[in-house]
Each structure stands twice: as C-alpha cells, then as structure tokens.
PDB file of C-alpha atoms in Angstrom:
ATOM      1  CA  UNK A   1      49.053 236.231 181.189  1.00 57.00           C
ATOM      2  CA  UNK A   2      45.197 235.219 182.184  1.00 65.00           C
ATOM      3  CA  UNK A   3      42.694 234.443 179.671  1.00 62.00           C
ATOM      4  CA  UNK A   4      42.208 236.477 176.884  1.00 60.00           C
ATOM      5  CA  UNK A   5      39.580 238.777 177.783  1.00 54.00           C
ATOM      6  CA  UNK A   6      37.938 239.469 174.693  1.00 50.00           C
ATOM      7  CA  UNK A   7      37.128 235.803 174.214  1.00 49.00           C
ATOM      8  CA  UNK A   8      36.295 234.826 177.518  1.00 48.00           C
ATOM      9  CA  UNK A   9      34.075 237.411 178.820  1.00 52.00           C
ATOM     10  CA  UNK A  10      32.159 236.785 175.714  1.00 66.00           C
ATOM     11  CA  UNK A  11      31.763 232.734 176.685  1.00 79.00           C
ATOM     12  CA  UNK A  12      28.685 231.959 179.472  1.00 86.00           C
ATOM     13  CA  UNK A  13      30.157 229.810 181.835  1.00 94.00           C
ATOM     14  CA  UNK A  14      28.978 227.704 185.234  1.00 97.00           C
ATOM     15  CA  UNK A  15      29.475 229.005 188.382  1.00 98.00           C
ATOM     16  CA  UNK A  16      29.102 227.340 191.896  1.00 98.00           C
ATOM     17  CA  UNK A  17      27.415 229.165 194.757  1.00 98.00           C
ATOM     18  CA  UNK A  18      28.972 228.382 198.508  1.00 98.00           C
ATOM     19  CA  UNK A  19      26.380 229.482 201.321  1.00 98.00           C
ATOM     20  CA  UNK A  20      26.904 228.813 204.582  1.00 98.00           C
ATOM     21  CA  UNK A  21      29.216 225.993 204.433  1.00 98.00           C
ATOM     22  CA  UNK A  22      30.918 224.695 207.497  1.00 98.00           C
ATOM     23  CA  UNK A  23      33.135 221.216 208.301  1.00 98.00           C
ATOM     24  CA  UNK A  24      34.685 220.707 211.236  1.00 97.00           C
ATOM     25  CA  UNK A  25      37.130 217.797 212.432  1.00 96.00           C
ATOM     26  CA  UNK A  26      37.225 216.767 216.066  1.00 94.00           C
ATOM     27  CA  UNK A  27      35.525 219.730 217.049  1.00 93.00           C
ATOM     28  CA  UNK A  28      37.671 222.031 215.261  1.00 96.00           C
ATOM     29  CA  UNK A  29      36.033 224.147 212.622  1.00 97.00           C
ATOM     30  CA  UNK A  30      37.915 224.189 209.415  1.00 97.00           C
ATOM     31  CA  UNK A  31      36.113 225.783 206.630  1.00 98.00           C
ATOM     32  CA  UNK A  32      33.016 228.456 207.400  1.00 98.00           C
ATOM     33  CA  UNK A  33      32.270 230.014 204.425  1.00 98.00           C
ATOM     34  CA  UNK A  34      29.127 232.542 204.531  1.00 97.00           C
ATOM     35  CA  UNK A  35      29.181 233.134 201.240  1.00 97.00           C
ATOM     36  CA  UNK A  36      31.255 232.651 197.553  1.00 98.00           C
ATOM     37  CA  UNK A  37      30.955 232.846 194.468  1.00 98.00           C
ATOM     38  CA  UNK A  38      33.228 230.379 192.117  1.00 98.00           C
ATOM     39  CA  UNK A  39      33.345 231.044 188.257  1.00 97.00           C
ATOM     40  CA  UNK A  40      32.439 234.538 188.384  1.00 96.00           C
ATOM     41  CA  UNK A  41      35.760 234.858 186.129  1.00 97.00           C
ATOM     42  CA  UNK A  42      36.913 232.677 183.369  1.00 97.00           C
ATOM     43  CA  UNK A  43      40.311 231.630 186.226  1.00 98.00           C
ATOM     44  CA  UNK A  44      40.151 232.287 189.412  1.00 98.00           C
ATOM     45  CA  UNK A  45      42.773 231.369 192.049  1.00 97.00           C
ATOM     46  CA  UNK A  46      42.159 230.124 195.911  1.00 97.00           C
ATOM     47  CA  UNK A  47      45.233 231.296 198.264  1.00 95.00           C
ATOM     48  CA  UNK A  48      46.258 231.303 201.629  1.00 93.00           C
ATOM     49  CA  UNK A  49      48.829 229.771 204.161  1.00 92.00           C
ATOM     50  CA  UNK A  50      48.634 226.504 205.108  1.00 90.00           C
ATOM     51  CA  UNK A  51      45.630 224.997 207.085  1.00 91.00           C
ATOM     52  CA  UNK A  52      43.656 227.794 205.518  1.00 94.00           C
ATOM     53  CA  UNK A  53      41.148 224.842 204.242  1.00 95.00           C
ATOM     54  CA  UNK A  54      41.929 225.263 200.594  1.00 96.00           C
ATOM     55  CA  UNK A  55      41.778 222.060 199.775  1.00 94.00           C
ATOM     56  CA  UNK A  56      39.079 220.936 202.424  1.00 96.00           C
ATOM     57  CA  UNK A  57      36.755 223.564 200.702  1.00 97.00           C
ATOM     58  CA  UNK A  58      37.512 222.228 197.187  1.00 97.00           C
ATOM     59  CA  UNK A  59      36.662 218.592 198.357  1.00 96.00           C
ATOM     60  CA  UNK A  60      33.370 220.208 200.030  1.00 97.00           C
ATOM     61  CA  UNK A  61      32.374 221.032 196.476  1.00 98.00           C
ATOM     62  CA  UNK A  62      33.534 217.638 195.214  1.00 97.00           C
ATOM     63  CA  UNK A  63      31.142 216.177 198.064  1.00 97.00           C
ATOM     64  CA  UNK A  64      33.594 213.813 198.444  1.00 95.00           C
ATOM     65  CA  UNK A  65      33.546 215.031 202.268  1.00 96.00           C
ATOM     66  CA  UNK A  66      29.897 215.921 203.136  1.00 96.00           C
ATOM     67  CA  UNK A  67      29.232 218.861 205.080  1.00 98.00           C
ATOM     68  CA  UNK A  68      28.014 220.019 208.661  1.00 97.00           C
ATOM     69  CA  UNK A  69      25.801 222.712 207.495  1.00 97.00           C
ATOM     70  CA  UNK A  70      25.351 224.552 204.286  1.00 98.00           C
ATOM     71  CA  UNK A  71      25.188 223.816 200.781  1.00 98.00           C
ATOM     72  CA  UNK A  72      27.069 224.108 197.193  1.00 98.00           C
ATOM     73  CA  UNK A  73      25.289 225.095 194.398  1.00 98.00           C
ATOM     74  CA  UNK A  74      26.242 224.658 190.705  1.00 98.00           C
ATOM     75  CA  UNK A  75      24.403 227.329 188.497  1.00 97.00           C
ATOM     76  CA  UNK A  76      24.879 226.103 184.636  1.00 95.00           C
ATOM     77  CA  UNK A  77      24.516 228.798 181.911  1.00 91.00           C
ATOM     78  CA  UNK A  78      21.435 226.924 180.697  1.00 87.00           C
ATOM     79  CA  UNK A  79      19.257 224.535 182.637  1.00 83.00           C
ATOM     80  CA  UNK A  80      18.033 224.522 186.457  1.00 92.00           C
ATOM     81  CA  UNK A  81      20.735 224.584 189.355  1.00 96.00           C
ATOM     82  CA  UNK A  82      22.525 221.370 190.747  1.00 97.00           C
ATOM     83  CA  UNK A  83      22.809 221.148 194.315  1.00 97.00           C
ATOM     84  CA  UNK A  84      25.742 219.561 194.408  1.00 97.00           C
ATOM     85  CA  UNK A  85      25.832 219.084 198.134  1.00 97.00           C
ATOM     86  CA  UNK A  86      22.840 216.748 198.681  1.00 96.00           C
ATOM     87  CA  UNK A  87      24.853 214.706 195.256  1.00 96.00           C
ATOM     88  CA  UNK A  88      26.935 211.414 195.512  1.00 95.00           C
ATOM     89  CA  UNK A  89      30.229 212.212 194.758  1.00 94.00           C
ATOM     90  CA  UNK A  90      30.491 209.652 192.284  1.00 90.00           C
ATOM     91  CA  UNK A  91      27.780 212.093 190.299  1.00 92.00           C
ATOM     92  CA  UNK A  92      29.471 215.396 190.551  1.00 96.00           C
ATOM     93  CA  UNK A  93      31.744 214.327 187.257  1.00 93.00           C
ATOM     94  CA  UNK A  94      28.591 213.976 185.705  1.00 92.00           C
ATOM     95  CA  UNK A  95      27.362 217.761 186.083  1.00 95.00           C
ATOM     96  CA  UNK A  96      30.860 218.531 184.388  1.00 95.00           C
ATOM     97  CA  UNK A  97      32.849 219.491 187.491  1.00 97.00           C
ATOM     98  CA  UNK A  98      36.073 218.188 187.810  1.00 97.00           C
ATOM     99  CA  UNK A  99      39.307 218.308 190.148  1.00 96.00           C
ATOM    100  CA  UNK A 100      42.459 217.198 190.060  1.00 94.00           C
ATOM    101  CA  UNK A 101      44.152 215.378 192.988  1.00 89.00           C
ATOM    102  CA  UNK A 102      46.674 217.486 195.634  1.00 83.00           C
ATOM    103  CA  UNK A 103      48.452 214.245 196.746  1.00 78.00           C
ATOM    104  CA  UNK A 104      49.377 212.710 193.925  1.00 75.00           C
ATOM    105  CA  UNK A 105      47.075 209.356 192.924  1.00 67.00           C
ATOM    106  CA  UNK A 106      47.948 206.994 190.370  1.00 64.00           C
ATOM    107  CA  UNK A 107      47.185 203.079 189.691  1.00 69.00           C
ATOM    108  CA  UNK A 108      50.753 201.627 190.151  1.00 75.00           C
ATOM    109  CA  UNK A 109      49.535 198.427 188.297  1.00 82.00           C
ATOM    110  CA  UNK A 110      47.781 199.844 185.156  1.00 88.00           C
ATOM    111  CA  UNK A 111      50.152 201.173 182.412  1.00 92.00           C
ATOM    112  CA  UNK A 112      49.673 204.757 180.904  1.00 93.00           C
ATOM    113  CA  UNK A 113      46.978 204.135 178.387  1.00 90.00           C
ATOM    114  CA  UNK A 114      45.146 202.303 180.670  1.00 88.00           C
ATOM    115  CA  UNK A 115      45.055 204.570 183.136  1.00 89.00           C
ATOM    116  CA  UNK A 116      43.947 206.725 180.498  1.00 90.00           C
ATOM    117  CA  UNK A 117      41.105 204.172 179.815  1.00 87.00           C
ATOM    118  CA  UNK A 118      39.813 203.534 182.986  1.00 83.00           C
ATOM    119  CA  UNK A 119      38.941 207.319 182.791  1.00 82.00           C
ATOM    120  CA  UNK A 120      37.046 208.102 179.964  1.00 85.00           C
ATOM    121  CA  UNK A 121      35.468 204.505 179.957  1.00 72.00           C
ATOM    122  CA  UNK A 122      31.249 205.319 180.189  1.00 64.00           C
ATOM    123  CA  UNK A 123      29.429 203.361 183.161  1.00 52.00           C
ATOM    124  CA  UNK A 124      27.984 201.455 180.069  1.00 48.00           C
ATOM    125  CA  UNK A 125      31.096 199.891 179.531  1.00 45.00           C
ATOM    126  CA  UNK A 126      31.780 198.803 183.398  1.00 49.00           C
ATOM    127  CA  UNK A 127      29.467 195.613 183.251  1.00 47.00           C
ATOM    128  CA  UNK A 128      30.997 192.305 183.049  1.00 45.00           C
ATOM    129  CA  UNK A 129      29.540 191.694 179.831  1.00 40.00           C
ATOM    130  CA  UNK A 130      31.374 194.362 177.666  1.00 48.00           C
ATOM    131  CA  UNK A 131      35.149 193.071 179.041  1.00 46.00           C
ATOM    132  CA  UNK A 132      36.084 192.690 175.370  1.00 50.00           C
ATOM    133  CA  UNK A 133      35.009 196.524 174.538  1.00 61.00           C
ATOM    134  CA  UNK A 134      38.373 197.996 175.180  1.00 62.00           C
ATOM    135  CA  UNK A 135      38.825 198.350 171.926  1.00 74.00           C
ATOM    136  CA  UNK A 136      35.951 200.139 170.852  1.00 75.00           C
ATOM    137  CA  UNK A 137      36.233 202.760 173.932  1.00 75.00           C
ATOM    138  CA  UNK A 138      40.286 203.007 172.557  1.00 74.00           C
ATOM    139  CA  UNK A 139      39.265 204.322 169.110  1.00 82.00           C
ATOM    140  CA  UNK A 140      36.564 206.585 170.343  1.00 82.00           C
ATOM    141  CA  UNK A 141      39.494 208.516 172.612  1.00 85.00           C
ATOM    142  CA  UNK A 142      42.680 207.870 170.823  1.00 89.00           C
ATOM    143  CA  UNK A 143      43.106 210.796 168.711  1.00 93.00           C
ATOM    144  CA  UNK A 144      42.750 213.082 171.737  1.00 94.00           C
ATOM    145  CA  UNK A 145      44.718 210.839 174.528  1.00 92.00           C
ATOM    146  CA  UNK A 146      47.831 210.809 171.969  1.00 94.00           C
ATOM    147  CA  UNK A 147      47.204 214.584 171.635  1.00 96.00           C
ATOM    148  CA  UNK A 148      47.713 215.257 175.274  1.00 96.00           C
ATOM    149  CA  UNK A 149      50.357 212.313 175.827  1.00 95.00           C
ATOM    150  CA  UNK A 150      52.215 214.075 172.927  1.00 96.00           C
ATOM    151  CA  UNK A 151      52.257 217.359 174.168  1.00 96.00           C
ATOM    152  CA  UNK A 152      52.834 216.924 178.363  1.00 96.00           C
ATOM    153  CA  UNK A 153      56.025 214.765 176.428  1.00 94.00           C
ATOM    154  CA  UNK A 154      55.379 210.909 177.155  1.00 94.00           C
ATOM    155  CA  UNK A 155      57.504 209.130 175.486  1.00 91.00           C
ATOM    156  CA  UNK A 156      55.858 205.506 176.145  1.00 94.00           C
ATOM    157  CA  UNK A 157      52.576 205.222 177.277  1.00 92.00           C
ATOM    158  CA  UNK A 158      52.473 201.254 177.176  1.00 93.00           C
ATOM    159  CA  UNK A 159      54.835 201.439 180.696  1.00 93.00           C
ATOM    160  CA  UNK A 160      53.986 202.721 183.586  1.00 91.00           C
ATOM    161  CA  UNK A 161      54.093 206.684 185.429  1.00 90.00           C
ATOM    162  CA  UNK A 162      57.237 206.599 187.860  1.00 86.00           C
ATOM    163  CA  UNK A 163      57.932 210.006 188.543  1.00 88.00           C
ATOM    164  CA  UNK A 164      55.895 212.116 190.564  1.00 87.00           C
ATOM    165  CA  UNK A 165      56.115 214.453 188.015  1.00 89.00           C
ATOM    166  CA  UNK A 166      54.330 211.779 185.271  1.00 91.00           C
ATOM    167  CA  UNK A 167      51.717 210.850 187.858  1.00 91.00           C
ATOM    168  CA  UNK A 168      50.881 214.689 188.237  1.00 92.00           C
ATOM    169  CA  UNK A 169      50.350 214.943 185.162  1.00 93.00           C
ATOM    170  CA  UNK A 170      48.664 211.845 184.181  1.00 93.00           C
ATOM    171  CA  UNK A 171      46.278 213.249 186.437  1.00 93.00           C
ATOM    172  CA  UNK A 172      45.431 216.468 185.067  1.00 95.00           C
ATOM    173  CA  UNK A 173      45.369 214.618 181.291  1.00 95.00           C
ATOM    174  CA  UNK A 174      42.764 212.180 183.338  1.00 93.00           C
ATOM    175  CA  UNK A 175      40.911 215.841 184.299  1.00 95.00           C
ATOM    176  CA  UNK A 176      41.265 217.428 180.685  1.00 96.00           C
ATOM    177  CA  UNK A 177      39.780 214.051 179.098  1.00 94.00           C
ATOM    178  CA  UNK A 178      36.741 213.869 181.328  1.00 93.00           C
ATOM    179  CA  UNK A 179      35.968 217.565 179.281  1.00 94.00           C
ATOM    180  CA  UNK A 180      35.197 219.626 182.585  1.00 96.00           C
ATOM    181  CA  UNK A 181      32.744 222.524 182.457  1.00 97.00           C
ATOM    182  CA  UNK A 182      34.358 223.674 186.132  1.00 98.00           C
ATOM    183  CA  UNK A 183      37.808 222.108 186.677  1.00 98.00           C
ATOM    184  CA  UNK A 184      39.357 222.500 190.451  1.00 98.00           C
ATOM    185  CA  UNK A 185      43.090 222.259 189.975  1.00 97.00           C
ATOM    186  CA  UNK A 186      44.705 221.829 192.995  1.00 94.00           C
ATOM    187  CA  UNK A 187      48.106 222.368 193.226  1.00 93.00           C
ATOM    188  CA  UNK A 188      48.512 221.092 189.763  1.00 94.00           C
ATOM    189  CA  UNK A 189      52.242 222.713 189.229  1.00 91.00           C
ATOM    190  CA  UNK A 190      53.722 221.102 192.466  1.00 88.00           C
ATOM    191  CA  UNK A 191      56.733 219.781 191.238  1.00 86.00           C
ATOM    192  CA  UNK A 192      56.941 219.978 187.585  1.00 92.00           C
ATOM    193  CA  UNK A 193      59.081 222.175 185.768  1.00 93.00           C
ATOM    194  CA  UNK A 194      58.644 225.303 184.301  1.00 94.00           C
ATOM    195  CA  UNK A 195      58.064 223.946 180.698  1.00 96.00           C
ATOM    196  CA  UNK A 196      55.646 222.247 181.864  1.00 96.00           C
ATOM    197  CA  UNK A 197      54.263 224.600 184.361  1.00 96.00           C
ATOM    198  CA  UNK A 198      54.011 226.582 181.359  1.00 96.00           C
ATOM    199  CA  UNK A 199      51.940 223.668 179.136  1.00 97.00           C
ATOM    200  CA  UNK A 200      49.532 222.828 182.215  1.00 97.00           C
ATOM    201  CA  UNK A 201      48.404 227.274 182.261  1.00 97.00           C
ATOM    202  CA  UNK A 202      48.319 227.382 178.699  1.00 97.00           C
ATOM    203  CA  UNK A 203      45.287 224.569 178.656  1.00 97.00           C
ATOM    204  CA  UNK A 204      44.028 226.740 181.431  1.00 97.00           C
ATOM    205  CA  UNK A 205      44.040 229.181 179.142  1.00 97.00           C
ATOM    206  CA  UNK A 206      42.545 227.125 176.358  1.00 96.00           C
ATOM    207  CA  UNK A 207      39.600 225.957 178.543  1.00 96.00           C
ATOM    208  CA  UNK A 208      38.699 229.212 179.960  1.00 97.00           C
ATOM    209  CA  UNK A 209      38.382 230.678 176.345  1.00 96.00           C
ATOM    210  CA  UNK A 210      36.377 227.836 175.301  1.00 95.00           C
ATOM    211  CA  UNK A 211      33.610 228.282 178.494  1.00 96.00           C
ATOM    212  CA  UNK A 212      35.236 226.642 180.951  1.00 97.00           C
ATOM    213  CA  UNK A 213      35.342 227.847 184.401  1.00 98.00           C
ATOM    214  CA  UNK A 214      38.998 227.202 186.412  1.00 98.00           C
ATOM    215  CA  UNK A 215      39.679 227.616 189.614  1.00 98.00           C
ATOM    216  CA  UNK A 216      43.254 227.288 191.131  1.00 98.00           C
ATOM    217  CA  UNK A 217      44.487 226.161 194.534  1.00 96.00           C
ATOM    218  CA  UNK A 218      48.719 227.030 194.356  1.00 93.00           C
ATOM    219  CA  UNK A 219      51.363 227.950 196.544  1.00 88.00           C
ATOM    220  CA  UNK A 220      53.215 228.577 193.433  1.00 91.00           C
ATOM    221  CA  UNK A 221      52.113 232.499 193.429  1.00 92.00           C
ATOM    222  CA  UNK A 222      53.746 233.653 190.167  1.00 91.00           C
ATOM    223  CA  UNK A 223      51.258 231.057 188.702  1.00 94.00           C
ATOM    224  CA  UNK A 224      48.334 232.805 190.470  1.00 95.00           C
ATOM    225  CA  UNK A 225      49.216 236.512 189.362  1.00 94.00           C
ATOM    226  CA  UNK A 226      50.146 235.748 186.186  1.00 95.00           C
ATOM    227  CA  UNK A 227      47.276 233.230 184.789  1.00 97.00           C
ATOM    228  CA  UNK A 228      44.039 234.408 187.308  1.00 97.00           C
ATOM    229  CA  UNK A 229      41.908 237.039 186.566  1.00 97.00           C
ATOM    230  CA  UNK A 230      40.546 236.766 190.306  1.00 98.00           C
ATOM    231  CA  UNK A 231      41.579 235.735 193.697  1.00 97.00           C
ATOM    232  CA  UNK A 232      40.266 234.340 196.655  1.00 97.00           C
ATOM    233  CA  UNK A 233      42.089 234.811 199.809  1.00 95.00           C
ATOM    234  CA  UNK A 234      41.277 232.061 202.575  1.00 95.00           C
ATOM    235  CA  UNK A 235      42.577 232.693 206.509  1.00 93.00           C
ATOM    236  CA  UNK A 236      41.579 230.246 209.534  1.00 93.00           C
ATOM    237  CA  UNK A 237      38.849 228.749 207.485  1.00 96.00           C
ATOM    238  CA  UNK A 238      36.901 231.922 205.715  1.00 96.00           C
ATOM    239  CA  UNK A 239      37.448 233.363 202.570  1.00 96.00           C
ATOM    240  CA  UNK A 240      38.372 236.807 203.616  1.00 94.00           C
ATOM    241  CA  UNK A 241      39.538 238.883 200.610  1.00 94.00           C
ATOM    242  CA  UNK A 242      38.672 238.400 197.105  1.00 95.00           C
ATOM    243  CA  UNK A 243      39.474 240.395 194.090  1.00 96.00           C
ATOM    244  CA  UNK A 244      41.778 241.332 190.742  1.00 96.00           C
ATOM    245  CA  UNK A 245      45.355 239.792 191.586  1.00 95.00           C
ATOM    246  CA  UNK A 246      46.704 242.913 192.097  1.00 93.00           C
ATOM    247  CA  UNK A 247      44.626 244.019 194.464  1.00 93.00           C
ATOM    248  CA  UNK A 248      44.823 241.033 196.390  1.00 93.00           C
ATOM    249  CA  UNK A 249      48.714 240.842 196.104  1.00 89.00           C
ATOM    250  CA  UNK A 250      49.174 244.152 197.993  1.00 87.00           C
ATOM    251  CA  UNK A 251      46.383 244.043 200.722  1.00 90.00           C
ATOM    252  CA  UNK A 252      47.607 244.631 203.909  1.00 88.00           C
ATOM    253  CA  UNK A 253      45.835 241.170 205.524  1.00 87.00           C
ATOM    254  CA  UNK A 254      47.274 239.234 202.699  1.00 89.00           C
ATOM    255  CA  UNK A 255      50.820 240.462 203.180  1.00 82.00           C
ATOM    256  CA  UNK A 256      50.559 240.446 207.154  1.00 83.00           C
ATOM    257  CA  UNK A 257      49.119 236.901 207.074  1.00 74.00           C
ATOM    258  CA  UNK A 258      50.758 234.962 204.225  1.00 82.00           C
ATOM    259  CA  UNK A 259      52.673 237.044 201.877  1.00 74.00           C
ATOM    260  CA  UNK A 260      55.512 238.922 204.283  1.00 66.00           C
ATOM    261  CA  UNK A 261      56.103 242.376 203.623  1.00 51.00           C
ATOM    262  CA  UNK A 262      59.382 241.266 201.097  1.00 48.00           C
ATOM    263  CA  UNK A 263      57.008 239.759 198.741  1.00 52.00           C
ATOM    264  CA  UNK A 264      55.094 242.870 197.754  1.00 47.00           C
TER     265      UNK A 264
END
C-alpha cells in the first residue's frame, strides 16, 4: 500500500530538480538526464536493469561524485533553492537529504550504539575538546535510538552488527536518525526478510505522511508497486518512462527491456 493519500498530498514537501546532468567513466556516458523531477510524490521509486545508472544518479544528487555537466537542484517548500551540485558532499546532510548505502557500510570496530553515536553527533561535538561529551549527546538521542533498535529487533546494541542483514539496517536507523527531509533509499530491502521488509516500508510510509519526500532504488519490484505512488524508469543512462506504478508496470519498453513479458 503507498502513502496514505489523504495525508500526504496535504503535506508540502522538497523536491530536487535534475537538468541536464551527465557523468561519464572512461569515456563511457553513464547517466544523461535532460530533465527530472524527484519528490513530485510523497514515494517515488527509480527502476531499471542493471547498469541503468540508478545508483550513479542517486550519488550525483549526493555530490558525492561531481558531475560533467548539469546541475541538481533542491527546491524546499519554504526558503530559496539549494544547488546541491556546486555543494560539498559533506553539506548535502545538512539541507536534509539523505541516502542510505547500496553496498553495505558499517564500522567493524565501533559497537551498535556507537555507531549510532557517531551519527547523530553535531560538528560541535567533533573537536578534541568535548571527548568527554558522549554522554550528553547519549541522552539527547536515547529515547529515539532505543525506539528504532527496539523495533528493527536488536537484541544487544553494546556488541557489534555481524550480519549483513544488521549492518543494512543499522544503516537505514543511521538515515532515519539524521531526520531526512528527502531520503534516497537504495536498495534498502536487499537481503532482509519480509518482516522486516515490511518494518523498513512502513517508516516509508510514516515519513512520507509526515512531509518527507522518498525515493526508492529496488530490484525487489513487489516493493516498488506496492509502496510508490510514482515510478521512474531508467534505460542506458536516461530516465525514459515515468508514471503511476501501474502504468509503468505494463509499458511495452519496460516489459521489453527489464520486466519480460511473464512478469506483466
């Protein structure tokens, strides 16, 4: 089920404007988007076979790879525009957009909580001279970092994430915490369960009710065309279709090019 429509189409929410946005590796162009439109819906998904440049374009907005030509635009509901293209990436967390990691990240020597921490800790706290102020950033953030350790179901957050399932999900609590006005998941189901497949939409859910705009990268497609309430359909580098899921899910292109004609 997406987000309930009554609430969300009543919530203003951020969107991010692509224009004209090209990368290329090695002479090979792997994203050339003319134009998009992010946010336009309270969750949107991002599809398309692999080497589409999904995840390329997400990291485009993240400025965490700079681009050949173009820019990225974030449009708040109040205030002037962000260009988040001529940002550090470092300062994109700070304009409230968020994403989660595809490969799974984690710090293998820092237990749960302070993984936890180390990601709602203010730059204020990073100098050398607050070291003992662990404590005071714990009991700002413990009510709602034993909320979300409760309910993803870790049992001990004084050891360490093992599983690749845990570090998945350590990351998206990591995500939720930072309180994201745009949040790129990407991939965030890969691997986990349905139960917990499950809790990770239903926050979807939550945040797009709240204002929050979500946007989806998932090869899981059930995920897509049961929690989006629009899709984007990238091919060779382009965004090529977008639309309602069901529109998207039966186009010809999509079937022809990533679907196959038994998935319909």
């Amino acid at each position: 089920m997406a987000s309930d429509p009554a609430v969300a189409t009543e919530v203003a929410r951020p969107q991010i404007h692509v224009r004209s946005a090209v990368k290329s590796f090695s002479g090979r162009v792997v994203v050339d988007v003319d134009e998009l439109v992010l946010g336009e819906k309270p969750i949107e998904g991002l599809i398309g076979p692999n080497g589409a440049g999904k995840t390329t374009l997400m990291r485009m907005v993240m400025h965490s790879i700079p681009l050949d030509r173009g820019t990225v635009t974030l449009s708040p509901p109040s205030g002037s525009q962000v260009e988040l293209s001529s940002q550090p990436a470092q300062r994109i967390a700070h304009h409230g957009v968020v994403k989660s990691n595809q490969v799974i990240m984690d710090f293998d020597k820092l237990t749960i909580w302070d993984s936890l921490l180390l990601s709602v800790t203010e730059s204020s706290f990073e100098q050398p001279s607050r070291i003992l102020s662990e404590k005071t950033v714990f009991k700002a953030h413990e009510e709602e970092m034993r909320h979300y350790l409760d309910y993803f179901g870790f049992e001990d957050p004084t050891t360490y994430a093992l599983s690749a399932g845990e570090k998945k999900l350590l990351d998206i609590v990591r995500c939720l915490l930072l309180k994201p006005t745009f949040l790129l998941m990407d991939e965030p189901t890969a691997g986990l369960p349905d139960d917990l497949t499950e809790k990770v939409m239903d926050e979807m859910r939550r945040l797009a009710d709240e204002g929050t705009s979500v946007v989806i990268v998932e090869h899981d497609l059930n995920v897509i065309w049961s929690v989006c309430d629009k899709v984007h359909f990238m091919a060779e580098g382009k965004v090529v279709l977008d639309g309602p899921p069901e529109s998207i899910r039966e186009h010809h292109t999509v079937v022809e090019k990533y679907l196959g004609e038994g998935h319909v």
